[in-house]
Structure formats: structure tokens, C-alpha cells
Amino acid sequence: MDKLTTDNTFELANQFRDAAAALRDWRMKNRAVLNRAQWDELDDREIVLLNIASSIYTDAVGLVLNDSQTALARLQSSVQSAKSAVQRIAIFKQALDLASALILLAGAVYSGNAAGIPAAILSLEEAADAIVNSEGSGA
Amino acid sequence: MAEEENKMGYAPQTKETPDINMSFRLALTVVLLAATLSGCASFKEVRAFASLAANAVNDETLTRDYIGALDRRKQYQPSKFHSELEAQKLRRETQRASMDLLQQMMTDYMQSVGGLASGEIRTYDKSLGDLSASLNKATLLDSSEKEAVGAISAILSRAVTAAYRLHELQKLIGEGNQPLQDVINATRKIAKKGIVADLQVESNLVERYYDNFMFAPDNPAEPVAMALAREARVEALGRVDSGIRNIQSYDAVLEKIFEGHQYLYDHRDMIGSADFNRQLKSHSDELRTAYRNLLDISR
């Protein structure tokens, strides 16, 4: 697999940071329908995402992550679609699933677990698709 | 021979020193010509730019903020995340030496350029002294001629030094441009894409921290507490924003050094000319403005 370039790594960190921000926006907009436990759970996930973004910035400053350009393109596209999906989240479970999928993916990228990345991407794509499809079906 | 020399305006030779006067006068002419030509080159603007760049590039806030950010963030996260922040801090600590080295390399380089431009070349000064002494020993001159040699030795020294400095400056700038630009680019990338972006993560953390105070479900909407939280939120975000502007200002300084040095490199054959000095001064002025802006924000 090709290595991630430094620029790609920085961009990946940006994507995670922006995804966390988008989740926070969703949480704020929907605070009236969230109970405290749900609010806190999403908050925890946002912190994890932000810390992972920060870790990837650290990596990008000192290191270049190992991965292929093809995987990277898919990776970035997946995270990008997740960001778009955040705008369409209808219910708490979707937000939680998407946040969990993002964390799974971020964990695989961050730990350099190349084998785990495809499964994590799949999980993220499924979460994003579920949101988009539910919106399409009027859920 | 003597007649020909008289026609040419030379003074008659003495019996004791048949060739010395001619050689001496020829050497004097060459030296004065060299002094006139190479001594004309003024390194004032090169010195000013290099000195300013050496000072401006050495900004310790870059690494301090980068590493210190993790400690600051503890207050915005539950304690269960603190060990992770500590681990991140350790990883950044291991990068400190490399980041410092980037800045040190730029400082060292600009100081070298400034040193050559200001004549701080002690090893060469020593060899010039030896050259001058050897010249005095090797020539059999009468007293007036020795005085003349003494008088021009300073001119010779300045002329040769100026020529040497110009040559060394051109060589240094010619060889140093690409690696300097690479180092500047690397530092700018770390500053802009790494540290500024990471500080934006901190903004997100601060925002969600105060949002939790103010908007979390079941939180009592106590007006005084709300007002205090809003105030603290603005203050905390202002601190992070100030850090971001500081790094952006540092990046602007690096950009000006990049541009100024590129001009030096592109026009190194014109060093000392009036046009060169005017253009380089304009780069120095831009760098000075950027540096002042950085200092204003850092305060």
C-alpha cells in the first residue's frame, strides 16, 4: 500500500475534526428531544473524535501514515459523506451509529490497522446510507 | 627601457630597486581599482534583512503552544480522557527537538548571511593580516613607499574583504536558497496545517464544554450562571483565537522571509547595486511589518 502524504494526513484530521463539529451542531439543534444520557453519550463521542483528530495532526507533523492512495480516496470520501449525512440525521440512534462508525474508522486509521480499515469504512458507509435511506423513505 | 617608461609617465628606477617601484605602482593601481570596484558593494540591506529574519524566525511560541495545548485541554474534558491527552503530549514532546531544529537552522543560516554581510569573518581577517604582513616583508621599499603600503593596506584589506565577502555571500545564498526554502515550507506546513488546525480542535472542545454548561438537558437555566458561562466561553475562545492568530502571523513572517530570500537568490549577482538595495529594502520593510504584527499579537 502506498503511504499517505503529509497533506492527505492533515486533510484526514480535518475531516474528523469537522465531523465532530457537525455532530455537535446536530446535538445542539436536537437538544429538545435528547435526554441527558443521550446528550452525554454523544458528547463523549465528540471528544473522542476531536482527540483522534488531534492525534492525527500530531502524526502528520512527525510521520506519514501508511496506506494506499486508493484507500485514502475512499477514506476521505467516506468521511466526507458522513459529514453530509450528519445534516440529515433524524433520530438519536442514527447520530450514535454514525459517531460510533466514525470512531471505529478513526481508530483503525490512527492505530495503523490497515486490515481493519475496509471493515470500518463499510460500517461508516452503512451508517451514512441508513441515514440517507431513512430520509428518502420519509422516516 | 627607462625612456619608454618615462614616456609612459613612470618615475626613473633607482639602482637598488630596479623593478620594485614599477611593480609596486602597478600593484597599487590594481589594488586601488579593486578597492574602488569591490568596495562599492554595500551589504547594508543584506545585513538588515538577514538580521531581521534571524530575529523574527526564532519564535518559541510555535512549539510551546503545540505541546502546551494538551495540558490546556484537560480542563475541557472529563478526567477519563486525561491519560490520552498525556500520551499525546509525550508524543509531541518527542517532536520538540526536531521542530526547534527547523527554527534553529533558519536562524543559523540568516545569522551566517548577516555575519558575512557585516564583515564578521574572523578567520578570513586573520589570513588577511598574514597577507598584509607578508607583503611588507617581501617587498624592498623605501620609507615613503613603505608608508604608502601601510596606507593602502587598509584599503587592500577592505577591498579584498569586500570582494571575499561578496563572493562568499553569493556562494552561501546560491547554495542555501533551496534548503532554506524547503525548511521554511516545512515549518509553514506544520504551523498552518498542523498547529492552527489543531487549535481549531481546541475551539471545538471549548465550545462543547460551555454548551454543556448552558444547554444540556435537565440543566437548570440559572441566569447568573448562564451569564458567567457565556462570558467564560467568550474569554476561552478568545485565547484560542489569539493563539491561532499568533501562528498565522508567524506564518506571514516566514512567507516574507521566503520571498525576501528568493529575491536575494534571484539577484545575488546584483548585490550592492542601488536597484538591488532598493528592492531588498522593500522586502525588509514587509518583513518588519509582519514581525511587528507577530510581536503585537504575542504580547
PDB file of C-alpha atoms in Angstrom, chain B residues 51-63 99-108 110-111 250 253-254 257 291 294-295:
ATOM      1  CA  SER B  51      19.390  40.342  10.980  1.00  0.00           C
ATOM      2  CA  LEU B  52      15.649  40.968  10.954  1.00  0.00           C
ATOM      3  CA  ALA B  53      14.942  37.487   9.590  1.00  0.00           C
ATOM      4  CA  ALA B  54      17.189  35.815  12.180  1.00  0.00           C
ATOM      5  CA  ASN B  55      15.295  37.533  14.985  1.00  0.00           C
ATOM      6  CA  ALA B  56      11.830  37.057  13.526  1.00  0.00           C
ATOM      7  CA  VAL B  57      12.178  33.381  12.737  1.00  0.00           C
ATOM      8  CA  ASN B  58      13.111  32.434  16.267  1.00  0.00           C
ATOM      9  CA  ASP B  59       9.644  32.296  17.805  1.00  0.00           C
ATOM     10  CA  GLU B  60       9.370  29.871  20.689  1.00  0.00           C
ATOM     11  CA  THR B  61       5.587  30.121  20.853  1.00  0.00           C
ATOM     12  CA  LEU B  62       5.306  27.700  17.959  1.00  0.00           C
ATOM     13  CA  THR B  63       6.436  24.627  19.889  1.00  0.00           C
ATOM     14  CA  MET B  99      10.715  21.427  15.489  1.00  0.00           C
ATOM     15  CA  ASP B 100      13.258  23.514  17.369  1.00  0.00           C
ATOM     16  CA  LEU B 101      15.889  22.370  14.901  1.00  0.00           C
ATOM     17  CA  LEU B 102      13.887  23.719  11.971  1.00  0.00           C
ATOM     18  CA  GLN B 103      13.775  27.148  13.578  1.00  0.00           C
ATOM     19  CA  GLN B 104      17.391  26.956  14.711  1.00  0.00           C
ATOM     20  CA  MET B 105      18.519  26.064  11.204  1.00  0.00           C
ATOM     21  CA  MET B 106      16.734  29.077   9.729  1.00  0.00           C
ATOM     22  CA  THR B 107      18.172  31.330  12.445  1.00  0.00           C
ATOM     23  CA  ASP B 108      21.689  29.989  11.975  1.00  0.00           C
ATOM     24  CA  MET B 110      20.238  34.013   8.416  1.00  0.00           C
ATOM     25  CA  GLN B 111      22.909  34.815  11.010  1.00  0.00           C
ATOM     26  CA  TYR B 250       4.362  33.682  12.347  1.00  0.00           C
ATOM     27  CA  VAL B 253       6.758  36.245   8.788  1.00  0.00           C
ATOM     28  CA  LEU B 254       8.055  33.025   7.252  1.00  0.00           C
ATOM     29  CA  ILE B 257      11.494  35.626   4.658  1.00  0.00           C
ATOM     30  CA  TYR B 291       7.293  40.793  12.509  1.00  0.00           C
ATOM     31  CA  LEU B 294       3.607  38.996  15.300  1.00  0.00           C
ATOM     32  CA  LEU B 295       5.088  40.810  18.298  1.00  0.00           C
TER      33      LEU B 295
END
